[in-house]
One Martini backbone bead per residue (centre of mass of N, CA, C, O) as a GRO file, in nm:
protein
  448
    1ASN     BB    1   6.043  -8.677  12.135
    2ASN     BB    2   5.784  -8.666  12.369
    3ASN     BB    3   5.544  -8.774  12.137
    4ASN     BB    4   5.583  -9.053  11.990
    5ASN     BB    5   5.333  -9.223  12.053
    6ASN     BB    6   5.128  -9.018  11.957
    7ASN     BB    7   5.235  -8.992  11.671
    8LYS     BB    8   5.184  -9.284  11.579
    9ASN     BB    9   4.881  -9.286  11.626
   10ASN     BB   10   4.812  -9.037  11.437
   11THR     BB   11   4.939  -9.107  11.159
   12SER     BB   12   4.738  -9.339  11.095
   13LEU     BB   13   4.507  -9.136  11.017
   14ALA     BB   14   4.669  -9.066  10.732
   15ALA     BB   15   4.592  -9.288  10.580
   16PRO     BB   16   4.807  -9.380  10.323
   17HIS     BB   17   4.966  -9.117  10.426
   18GLU     BB   18   5.241  -9.103  10.630
   19THR     BB   19   5.287  -8.822  10.580
   20ILE     BB   20   5.357  -8.492  10.705
   21HIS     BB   21   5.302  -8.182  10.706
   22THR     BB   22   5.516  -7.960  10.836
   23SER     BB   23   5.287  -7.741  10.935
   24SER     BB   24   5.111  -8.001  11.089
   25LYS     BB   25   5.246  -8.144  11.332
   26HIS     BB   26   5.069  -8.045  11.584
   27TYR     BB   27   4.812  -8.213  11.507
   28PHE     BB   28   4.972  -8.491  11.592
   29THR     BB   29   5.159  -8.420  11.870
   30SER     BB   30   4.943  -8.354  12.039
   31VAL     BB   31   4.775  -8.337  12.357
   32GLU     BB   32   4.509  -8.453  12.559
   33CYS     BB   33   4.374  -8.233  12.817
   34PRO     BB   34   4.248  -8.142  13.113
   35ILE     BB   35   4.058  -7.898  13.269
   36THR     BB   36   4.066  -7.799  13.627
   37VAL     BB   37   4.110  -7.477  13.599
   38ASN     BB   38   3.881  -7.173  13.596
   39ARG     BB   39   3.978  -6.842  13.679
   40GLU     BB   40   3.927  -6.527  13.781
   41LEU     BB   41   4.155  -6.236  13.824
   42ARG     BB   42   3.946  -6.025  13.811
   43HIS     BB   43   3.737  -5.791  13.883
   44SER     BB   44   3.399  -5.733  13.834
   45SER     BB   45   3.456  -5.417  13.758
   46ASP     BB   46   3.605  -5.536  13.521
   47PRO     BB   47   3.553  -5.565  13.178
   48GLY     BB   48   3.767  -5.757  13.174
   49SER     BB   49   3.974  -6.069  13.110
   50THR     BB   50   4.151  -6.306  13.331
   51LYS     BB   51   4.284  -6.634  13.324
   52HIS     BB   52   4.317  -6.917  13.530
   53ILE     BB   53   4.485  -7.207  13.408
   54GLU     BB   54   4.450  -7.569  13.449
   55ILE     BB   55   4.647  -7.854  13.337
   56ASP     BB   56   4.629  -8.198  13.307
   57ILE     BB   57   4.937  -8.418  13.265
   58SER     BB   58   4.940  -8.708  13.408
   59LYS     BB   59   4.820  -8.879  13.131
   60ALA     BB   60   5.041  -8.786  12.946
   61PRO     BB   61   5.245  -8.904  12.715
   62ASP     BB   62   5.562  -8.786  12.771
   63PHE     BB   63   5.478  -8.524  12.926
   64SER     BB   64   5.689  -8.237  12.965
   65TYR     BB   65   5.838  -7.961  13.160
   66GLN     BB   66   5.966  -7.639  13.194
   67THR     BB   67   6.010  -7.371  13.345
   68ALA     BB   68   5.863  -7.132  13.141
   69ASP     BB   69   5.757  -7.246  12.910
   70ASN     BB   70   5.592  -7.316  12.620
   71LEU     BB   71   5.244  -7.328  12.520
   72GLY     BB   72   5.068  -7.506  12.292
   73VAL     BB   73   4.745  -7.415  12.151
   74LEU     BB   74   4.456  -7.559  12.016
   75PRO     BB   75   4.210  -7.421  11.870
   76VAL     BB   76   3.843  -7.359  11.870
   77ASN     BB   77   3.576  -7.313  11.699
   78ASN     BB   78   3.275  -7.201  11.719
   79ASP     BB   79   2.963  -7.310  11.632
   80GLU     BB   80   2.857  -7.052  11.499
   81VAL     BB   81   3.084  -7.028  11.289
   82VAL     BB   82   3.061  -7.308  11.160
   83GLN     BB   83   2.760  -7.283  11.070
   84SER     BB   84   2.790  -7.031  10.895
   85VAL     BB   85   2.985  -7.151  10.683
   86ALA     BB   86   2.815  -7.396  10.600
   87LYS     BB   87   2.573  -7.228  10.504
   88SER     BB   88   2.715  -7.047  10.290
   89LEU     BB   89   2.835  -7.333  10.134
   90GLY     BB   90   2.659  -7.599  10.167
   91TYR     BB   91   2.747  -7.782  10.405
   92ASP     BB   92   2.796  -8.102  10.548
   93LEU     BB   93   2.903  -8.158  10.868
   94GLU     BB   94   2.888  -8.496  10.854
   95ALA     BB   95   3.077  -8.522  10.638
   96VAL     BB   96   3.317  -8.747  10.504
   97PHE     BB   97   3.682  -8.711  10.456
   98THR     BB   98   3.962  -8.710  10.219
   99VAL     BB   99   4.299  -8.637  10.134
  100HIS     BB  100   4.454  -8.598   9.807
  101ALA     BB  101   4.634  -8.607   9.539
  102SER     BB  102   4.624  -8.493   9.244
  103GLU     BB  103   4.675  -8.547   8.937
  104GLY     BB  104   5.019  -8.469   8.893
  105HIS     BB  105   5.063  -8.433   9.203
  106GLU     BB  106   5.233  -8.373   9.482
  107TRP     BB  107   5.285  -8.509   9.798
  108HIS     BB  108   5.308  -8.318  10.122
  109GLY     BB  109   5.109  -8.430  10.316
  110ALA     BB  110   4.925  -8.428  10.588
  111PRO     BB  111   4.722  -8.163  10.709
  112PHE     BB  112   4.548  -8.383  10.875
  113PRO     BB  113   4.362  -8.586  11.036
  114MET     BB  114   4.244  -8.900  10.893
  115PRO     BB  115   3.943  -8.904  10.877
  116LEU     BB  116   3.678  -8.641  10.846
  117THR     BB  117   3.476  -8.395  10.925
  118ILE     BB  118   3.364  -8.085  10.851
  119ARG     BB  119   3.337  -7.996  11.141
  120THR     BB  120   3.630  -8.055  11.229
  121LEU     BB  121   3.766  -7.880  11.024
  122LEU     BB  122   3.629  -7.604  11.116
  123GLN     BB  123   3.712  -7.618  11.415
  124LYS     BB  124   4.051  -7.703  11.394
  125TYR     BB  125   4.183  -7.610  11.076
  126CYS     BB  126   4.030  -7.324  11.037
  127ASP     BB  127   4.059  -6.984  10.962
  128LEU     BB  128   3.760  -6.785  11.027
  129THR     BB  129   3.850  -6.497  11.201
  130GLY     BB  130   4.083  -6.411  11.060
  131SER     BB  131   4.238  -6.203  10.859
  132PRO     BB  132   4.256  -6.199  10.542
  133ARG     BB  133   4.446  -6.180  10.288
  134ARG     BB  134   4.477  -6.034   9.990
  135SER     BB  135   4.531  -6.303   9.837
  136ASP     BB  136   4.272  -6.441   9.937
  137LEU     BB  137   4.072  -6.246   9.802
  138LYS     BB  138   4.161  -6.306   9.514
  139HIS     BB  139   4.085  -6.606   9.516
  140LEU     BB  140   3.782  -6.564   9.594
  141SER     BB  141   3.685  -6.397   9.342
  142ALA     BB  142   3.659  -6.656   9.151
  143TYR     BB  143   3.379  -6.746   9.332
  144ALA     BB  144   3.212  -6.515   9.229
  145THR     BB  145   2.873  -6.466   9.089
  146SER     BB  146   2.905  -6.161   9.143
  147ASP     BB  147   3.021  -5.858   9.048
  148LEU     BB  148   3.021  -5.707   9.315
  149ASP     BB  149   3.189  -5.910   9.479
  150ARG     BB  150   3.432  -5.934   9.291
  151LYS     BB  151   3.516  -5.632   9.286
  152ALA     BB  152   3.562  -5.599   9.591
  153LEU     BB  153   3.787  -5.816   9.618
  154VAL     BB  154   3.982  -5.705   9.404
  155ARG     BB  155   4.018  -5.422   9.519
  156MET     BB  156   4.132  -5.517   9.809
  157SER     BB  157   4.380  -5.683   9.663
  158SER     BB  158   4.495  -5.428   9.572
  159LYS     BB  159   4.702  -5.162   9.589
  160GLU     BB  160   4.472  -4.946   9.588
  161GLY     BB  161   4.311  -5.119   9.831
  162LYS     BB  162   4.481  -5.107  10.098
  163ALA     BB  163   4.318  -4.907  10.278
  164GLU     BB  164   4.048  -5.056  10.264
  165TYR     BB  165   4.148  -5.323  10.380
  166LYS     BB  166   4.243  -5.211  10.654
  167GLU     BB  167   3.963  -5.097  10.739
  168LYS     BB  168   3.751  -5.345  10.650
  169ILE     BB  169   3.931  -5.588  10.773
  170VAL     BB  170   4.147  -5.547  10.995
  171GLU     BB  171   4.013  -5.320  11.183
  172ALA     BB  172   3.724  -5.487  11.169
  173HIS     BB  173   3.765  -5.793  11.216
  174VAL     BB  174   3.757  -5.964  10.941
  175GLY     BB  175   3.655  -6.274  10.843
  176LEU     BB  176   3.560  -6.536  10.657
  177VAL     BB  177   3.278  -6.552  10.783
  178ASP     BB  178   3.212  -6.252  10.690
  179VAL     BB  179   3.271  -6.261  10.385
  180LEU     BB  180   3.040  -6.468  10.326
  181GLN     BB  181   2.821  -6.259  10.408
  182LEU     BB  182   2.910  -6.010  10.226
  183CYS     BB  183   2.955  -6.251   9.990
  184PRO     BB  184   2.695  -6.455   9.894
  185SER     BB  185   2.811  -6.561   9.596
  186LEU     BB  186   2.993  -6.763   9.715
  187GLU     BB  187   3.146  -7.064   9.557
  188LEU     BB  188   3.288  -7.360   9.727
  189PRO     BB  189   3.444  -7.621   9.699
  190LEU     BB  190   3.610  -7.795   9.931
  191GLU     BB  191   3.892  -7.819   9.781
  192HIS     BB  192   3.907  -7.505   9.741
  193PHE     BB  193   3.877  -7.411  10.032
  194LEU     BB  194   4.140  -7.551  10.133
  195ALA     BB  195   4.329  -7.371   9.949
  196VAL     BB  196   4.232  -7.083  10.073
  197CYS     BB  197   4.224  -7.160  10.366
  198PRO     BB  198   4.364  -7.106  10.647
  199ARG     BB  199   4.522  -7.226  10.902
  200LEU     BB  200   4.496  -7.315  11.234
  201LEU     BB  201   4.685  -7.180  11.478
  202PRO     BB  202   4.874  -7.180  11.731
  203ARG     BB  203   4.894  -7.080  12.068
  204TYR     BB  204   5.114  -6.896  12.287
  205TYR     BB  205   5.223  -6.971  12.626
  206THR     BB  206   5.358  -6.878  12.917
  207ILE     BB  207   5.437  -7.051  13.176
  208ALA     BB  208   5.302  -7.023  13.534
  209SER     BB  209   5.492  -7.275  13.619
  210SER     BB  210   5.652  -7.514  13.812
  211SER     BB  211   5.780  -7.836  13.754
  212SER     BB  212   5.860  -7.897  14.053
  213VAL     BB  213   5.578  -7.818  14.187
  214HIS     BB  214   5.406  -7.892  13.893
  215PRO     BB  215   5.432  -8.188  13.728
  216LYS     BB  216   5.093  -8.235  13.667
  217SER     BB  217   5.082  -7.921  13.581
  218VAL     BB  218   4.955  -7.640  13.389
  219HIS     BB  219   4.995  -7.289  13.387
  220LEU     BB  220   4.781  -7.011  13.292
  221THR     BB  221   4.772  -6.667  13.153
  222VAL     BB  222   4.460  -6.534  13.020
  223ALA     BB  223   4.382  -6.303  12.789
  224VAL     BB  224   4.076  -6.185  12.687
  225THR     BB  225   3.972  -6.133  12.360
  226GLU     BB  226   3.785  -5.818  12.320
  227THR     BB  227   3.618  -5.645  12.043
  228LEU     BB  228   3.462  -5.369  11.931
  229ARG     BB  229   3.284  -5.316  11.661
  230ASN     BB  230   3.143  -5.093  11.445
  231ASP     BB  231   2.862  -5.276  11.441
  232GLY     BB  232   2.860  -5.386  11.765
  233SER     BB  233   3.016  -5.627  11.757
  234LEU     BB  234   3.206  -5.912  11.873
  235PHE     BB  235   3.544  -5.974  11.901
  236ARG     BB  236   3.701  -6.297  11.933
  237GLY     BB  237   3.941  -6.473  12.049
  238VAL     BB  238   3.985  -6.796  11.969
  239CYS     BB  239   4.153  -6.905  12.222
  240SER     BB  240   4.071  -6.739  12.474
  241SER     BB  241   3.762  -6.800  12.448
  242TYR     BB  242   3.787  -7.106  12.460
  243LEU     BB  243   3.923  -7.124  12.740
  244ALA     BB  244   3.716  -6.946  12.900
  245ALA     BB  245   3.464  -7.151  12.820
  246THR     BB  246   3.605  -7.381  12.969
  247VAL     BB  247   3.508  -7.610  13.172
  248ALA     BB  248   3.602  -7.751  13.463
  249ALA     BB  249   3.658  -8.086  13.345
  250PRO     BB  250   3.738  -8.406  13.257
  251THR     BB  251   3.584  -8.367  12.963
  252ARG     BB  252   3.751  -8.100  12.929
  253THR     BB  253   3.959  -8.037  12.657
  254VAL     BB  254   4.307  -7.990  12.538
  255GLN     BB  255   4.540  -7.911  12.290
  256ILE     BB  256   4.893  -7.985  12.343
  257PHE     BB  257   5.230  -7.830  12.348
  258ARG     BB  258   5.579  -7.798  12.358
  259ARG     BB  259   5.809  -7.513  12.407
  260ASP     BB  260   6.074  -7.350  12.411
  261SER     BB  261   6.241  -7.122  12.630
  262GLY     BB  262   6.435  -6.848  12.750
  263PHE     BB  263   6.338  -6.912  13.040
  264ARG     BB  264   6.614  -6.929  13.264
  265LEU     BB  265   6.776  -6.995  13.524
  266PRO     BB  266   7.046  -6.961  13.682
  267ALA     BB  267   7.293  -7.183  13.758
  268ASP     BB  268   7.342  -6.964  13.974
  269SER     BB  269   7.138  -6.915  14.251
  270THR     BB  270   7.284  -6.642  14.369
  271LYS     BB  271   7.171  -6.487  14.152
  272PRO     BB  272   7.005  -6.231  14.049
  273ILE     BB  273   6.658  -6.138  13.975
  274LEU     BB  274   6.504  -5.940  13.708
  275MET     BB  275   6.152  -5.872  13.689
  276ILE     BB  276   5.941  -5.785  13.393
  277GLY     BB  277   5.565  -5.806  13.429
  278PRO     BB  278   5.304  -5.695  13.288
  279GLY     BB  279   5.036  -5.841  13.336
  280THR     BB  280   5.068  -6.143  13.166
  281GLY     BB  281   5.389  -6.112  13.194
  282VAL     BB  282   5.390  -6.259  13.487
  283ALA     BB  283   5.386  -6.566  13.442
  284PRO     BB  284   5.699  -6.647  13.444
  285MET     BB  285   5.752  -6.518  13.725
  286ARG     BB  286   5.587  -6.718  13.885
  287ALA     BB  287   5.757  -6.963  13.801
  288LEU     BB  288   6.037  -6.864  13.903
  289LEU     BB  289   5.950  -6.829  14.204
  290GLN     BB  290   5.872  -7.120  14.256
  291GLU     BB  291   6.158  -7.228  14.191
  292ARG     BB  292   6.315  -7.066  14.409
  293LEU     BB  293   6.163  -7.188  14.648
  294TYR     BB  294   6.252  -7.479  14.585
  295GLN     BB  295   6.557  -7.435  14.602
  296ARG     BB  296   6.553  -7.337  14.899
  297ASP     BB  297   6.351  -7.555  15.055
  298VAL     BB  298   6.433  -7.835  14.908
  299LEU     BB  299   6.744  -7.803  14.797
  300GLN     BB  300   6.907  -7.601  14.984
  301GLN     BB  301   6.967  -7.333  14.842
  302ASN     BB  302   7.122  -7.053  14.749
  303VAL     BB  303   6.939  -6.746  14.708
  304GLY     BB  304   6.897  -6.478  14.545
  305PRO     BB  305   6.771  -6.200  14.452
  306ASN     BB  306   6.416  -6.090  14.408
  307ILE     BB  307   6.286  -5.884  14.140
  308LEU     BB  308   5.962  -5.718  14.096
  309TYR     BB  309   5.782  -5.592  13.806
  310PHE     BB  310   5.455  -5.462  13.807
  311GLY     BB  311   5.151  -5.414  13.598
  312CYS     BB  312   4.852  -5.202  13.615
  313LYS     BB  313   4.582  -5.019  13.651
  314THR     BB  314   4.449  -5.132  13.930
  315GLU     BB  315   4.405  -5.263  14.244
  316SER     BB  316   4.077  -5.328  14.201
  317GLN     BB  317   4.097  -5.495  13.911
  318ASP     BB  318   4.415  -5.609  13.770
  319TYR     BB  319   4.558  -5.763  14.021
  320LEU     BB  320   4.742  -6.015  13.964
  321TYR     BB  321   4.802  -6.231  14.219
  322LYS     BB  322   4.798  -6.068  14.492
  323GLU     BB  323   4.812  -6.287  14.718
  324GLU     BB  324   5.084  -6.406  14.629
  325TRP     BB  325   5.261  -6.150  14.660
  326GLU     BB  326   5.201  -6.120  14.966
  327GLU     BB  327   5.348  -6.386  15.034
  328TYR     BB  328   5.630  -6.323  14.881
  329TYR     BB  329   5.600  -6.022  15.023
  330GLN     BB  330   5.771  -5.964  15.352
  331PRO     BB  331   5.864  -5.699  15.498
  332GLN     BB  332   5.962  -5.676  15.814
  333GLN     BB  333   5.845  -5.928  15.953
  334SER     BB  334   5.754  -6.064  16.219
  335ASN     BB  335   5.807  -6.383  16.341
  336ASN     BB  336   5.521  -6.411  16.491
  337LYS     BB  337   5.393  -6.338  16.222
  338ASN     BB  338   5.281  -6.554  16.018
  339LYS     BB  339   5.478  -6.811  15.974
  340ASN     BB  340   5.375  -6.962  15.724
  341ASN     BB  341   5.401  -6.723  15.524
  342LYS     BB  342   5.703  -6.656  15.565
  343LYS     BB  343   5.808  -6.906  15.406
  344LYS     BB  344   5.715  -6.769  15.116
  345SER     BB  345   5.926  -6.560  15.125
  346ILE     BB  346   6.103  -6.439  14.807
  347LEU     BB  347   6.084  -6.137  14.788
  348THR     BB  348   6.285  -5.857  14.801
  349GLN     BB  349   6.124  -5.703  14.568
  350PHE     BB  350   5.820  -5.489  14.506
  351HIS     BB  351   5.681  -5.342  14.205
  352VAL     BB  352   5.399  -5.119  14.138
  353ALA     BB  353   5.225  -5.019  13.843
  354PHE     BB  354   4.976  -4.766  13.812
  355SER     BB  355   4.806  -4.642  13.524
  356ARG     BB  356   4.502  -4.582  13.694
  357ALA     BB  357   4.524  -4.417  13.938
  358GLN     BB  358   4.354  -4.289  14.203
  359THR     BB  359   4.290  -3.942  14.223
  360ASN     BB  360   4.215  -3.599  14.281
  361HIS     BB  361   4.273  -3.561  14.000
  362PRO     BB  362   4.220  -3.501  13.701
  363PRO     BB  363   4.271  -3.707  13.434
  364GLN     BB  364   4.472  -3.504  13.274
  365GLN     BB  365   4.670  -3.504  13.551
  366GLN     BB  366   4.722  -3.797  13.539
  367LYS     BB  367   4.985  -4.009  13.590
  368LYS     BB  368   5.123  -4.258  13.415
  369VAL     BB  369   5.238  -4.568  13.547
  370TYR     BB  370   5.521  -4.755  13.462
  371VAL     BB  371   5.772  -4.978  13.488
  372GLN     BB  372   5.996  -4.786  13.369
  373HIS     BB  373   5.966  -4.566  13.590
  374LEU     BB  374   6.054  -4.739  13.834
  375LEU     BB  375   6.328  -4.818  13.721
  376ALA     BB  376   6.439  -4.524  13.704
  377GLN     BB  377   6.413  -4.464  14.012
  378ASN     BB  378   6.614  -4.739  14.044
  379ALA     BB  379   6.894  -4.702  13.900
  380SER     BB  380   7.132  -4.765  14.097
  381GLU     BB  381   7.028  -5.043  14.189
  382THR     BB  382   7.015  -5.168  13.905
  383TRP     BB  383   7.313  -5.137  13.837
  384ASN     BB  384   7.419  -5.306  14.072
  385LEU     BB  385   7.282  -5.568  13.992
  386ILE     BB  386   7.408  -5.593  13.707
  387HIS     BB  387   7.721  -5.511  13.748
  388GLU     BB  388   7.796  -5.631  14.043
  389GLN     BB  389   7.586  -5.904  14.065
  390GLY     BB  390   7.484  -6.041  13.792
  391ALA     BB  391   7.208  -6.005  13.682
  392TYR     BB  392   6.903  -6.128  13.565
  393ILE     BB  393   6.690  -6.051  13.284
  394TYR     BB  394   6.322  -6.034  13.270
  395VAL     BB  395   6.095  -5.996  12.984
  396CYS     BB  396   5.727  -5.956  12.973
  397GLY     BB  397   5.519  -5.867  12.683
  398GLY     BB  398   5.489  -5.603  12.513
  399VAL     BB  399   5.670  -5.448  12.273
  400ARG     BB  400   5.658  -5.158  12.382
  401MET     BB  401   5.748  -5.218  12.667
  402GLY     BB  402   6.019  -5.350  12.587
  403ALA     BB  403   6.134  -5.088  12.463
  404ASP     BB  404   6.111  -4.907  12.718
  405VAL     BB  405   6.285  -5.083  12.901
  406GLY     BB  406   6.537  -5.087  12.721
  407ALA     BB  407   6.583  -4.777  12.730
  408THR     BB  408   6.615  -4.758  13.038
  409ILE     BB  409   6.859  -4.949  13.064
  410ARG     BB  410   7.041  -4.783  12.878
  411ASP     BB  411   7.032  -4.522  13.048
  412ILE     BB  412   7.152  -4.641  13.303
  413CYS     BB  413   7.418  -4.727  13.172
  414ALA     BB  414   7.506  -4.452  13.058
  415THR     BB  415   7.523  -4.297  13.326
  416HIS     BB  416   7.740  -4.496  13.461
  417LEU     BB  417   7.947  -4.496  13.226
  418GLY     BB  418   7.975  -4.175  13.225
  419ASN     BB  419   8.163  -4.161  13.484
  420ASN     BB  420   8.422  -4.212  13.280
  421LYS     BB  421   8.427  -3.973  13.073
  422ASN     BB  422   8.259  -4.072  12.824
  423ASP     BB  423   8.133  -3.970  12.514
  424ASN     BB  424   8.013  -4.280  12.432
  425GLU     BB  425   7.775  -4.389  12.625
  426GLU     BB  426   7.552  -4.487  12.430
  427GLU     BB  427   7.725  -4.690  12.275
  428GLU     BB  428   7.821  -4.841  12.528
  429ALA     BB  429   7.539  -4.923  12.628
  430GLN     BB  430   7.460  -5.089  12.384
  431HIS     BB  431   7.693  -5.290  12.409
  432TYR     BB  432   7.627  -5.386  12.697
  433VAL     BB  433   7.343  -5.502  12.629
  434THR     BB  434   7.433  -5.695  12.406
  435GLN     BB  435   7.605  -5.867  12.603
  436LEU     BB  436   7.374  -5.959  12.783
  437VAL     BB  437   7.224  -6.111  12.562
  438ALA     BB  438   7.460  -6.299  12.466
  439SER     BB  439   7.491  -6.420  12.780
  440GLY     BB  440   7.182  -6.464  12.893
  441ARG     BB  441   7.093  -6.189  13.086
  442TYR     BB  442   6.873  -6.094  12.853
  443ILE     BB  443   6.528  -6.175  12.856
  444GLN     BB  444   6.273  -6.198  12.595
  445GLU     BB  445   5.900  -6.190  12.576
  446LEU     BB  446   5.716  -6.078  12.297
  447TRP     BB  447   5.411  -5.906  12.191
  448ALA     BB  448   5.174  -5.744  11.969
   0.00000   0.00000   0.00000
C-alpha cells in the first residue's frame, strides 16, 4: 500500500478499536493535498461548467500514480446542508463523540476516524444529498412522531409506492436533508441516525495528466453537476460542486487516494492508439497524449500514430482544452511556422463531433453529430488501424456513448469480415471485438 505511513497515523485515531471497517478504508488511507489550480474550461456563454483542477501531491507521503489512473476524491457536504440536518434533528454541531459496539454486539471496525465532532461527521461521512433507498425510508418511518409523516414514508418504501418513490425521491433529487424538512416530525438519536444514514462514498475521476510529465501534481477534468428541481431549487452534485467551489490556495485541501485504471499505453510504443472521449471523457486521452509526447521527446522512443475523437456541443461553448489540441494537432504545417509549437505536435489525426453545431437550417433539421458518426465515416481507415496495424482502442465517457461506439466498431468489423463471403459476419464481428477486449486492446471506462 502506497499510504502505509498515513494509514498508521490515522488508525490511531480509531483507538481503542484498532480495526477499521472494510468499507471505510479510504477514510483512513486517503491523503490531504492542496488544490493549486481551479479554472473554468467552458466559455462564459455556456450555462454549464467543467473545471480543470490541479492537486499538488509533492508533499503527500508515498503517494504516486500512473498515467490515467483513477483518483478517488472524498467529498465534503456544504455548510448549509450540514446546518439544516443538525437543526432538523436538534444536534449540537460542536459535540464530540466516539462510536463503539453496544453490549452483546460484535465490533466490525471503526466506521471513520474518531473521536470527532458531529459537524465533521455530517460534513465528511454522511450522504445527506443522495436519494435514500426505499429500505432507508422504511427505517426512518419508525422515528416519525406524526402519522402523516410515518404513512408517507411507509407508502414510498412499499412495493405499491415504487412509482411514487421514483417520482418524488429519485427523479426529484430528494436527499436525506430534504426528507427531514418534508417530514419534520422525525426524531433520531445520533446512534440511530448513524445506523440509518448511508456513508458518503468517494467519487472517482480518471486522471487527466501523465505521471512522467507531472510527477508532483494530478490533473482532473470535472463536470459540475447542477440540475434544476421541480420546485425551482438547484440540486448540486456533492463532489463536483465541492471541487468547483474550492479556491486554489495552499490552505484549501482535498482528501484523495489512487485506484488502478484500465488505461495503459501499449508496451510496444510503435502501436497506434485510437482514443474516443467526448466531453470529460477526454481526460485520460489528454494523459495518454502527454505520455506519448514524453516517450517520443524524452525517452527517444518511436511512437505510433495517435488518433483522437472528441465530442462537444459547439466550438464556442464547451470545446474542452481547445488550445492544447491545436498544439497537439498541426497537419502539414510548414517547418518555418511556429517551430516551438511544432515540437508538441503528437496527434496524427483529430476528429471533433459538434452535436449542436450552428447551421442555417432550423433546429429540427439540424443533424446532431456524435463521435460514433465520425468513426463510421472513417470505417476503412479504422479497420486498417485495428486489423492491420494492431491499434489499441480507448473509450471513456457515458454508458450510452460507449454502447453506440461499440456498435459502430462491431459494424465496421462485420463489414470488413463480411468481405470473406461469410454469412455469420455479425457473430464473427462480435467474437472479433470480444478478442480485442480479452487481449487488452479495447479498454473502456464508462459511467451512468
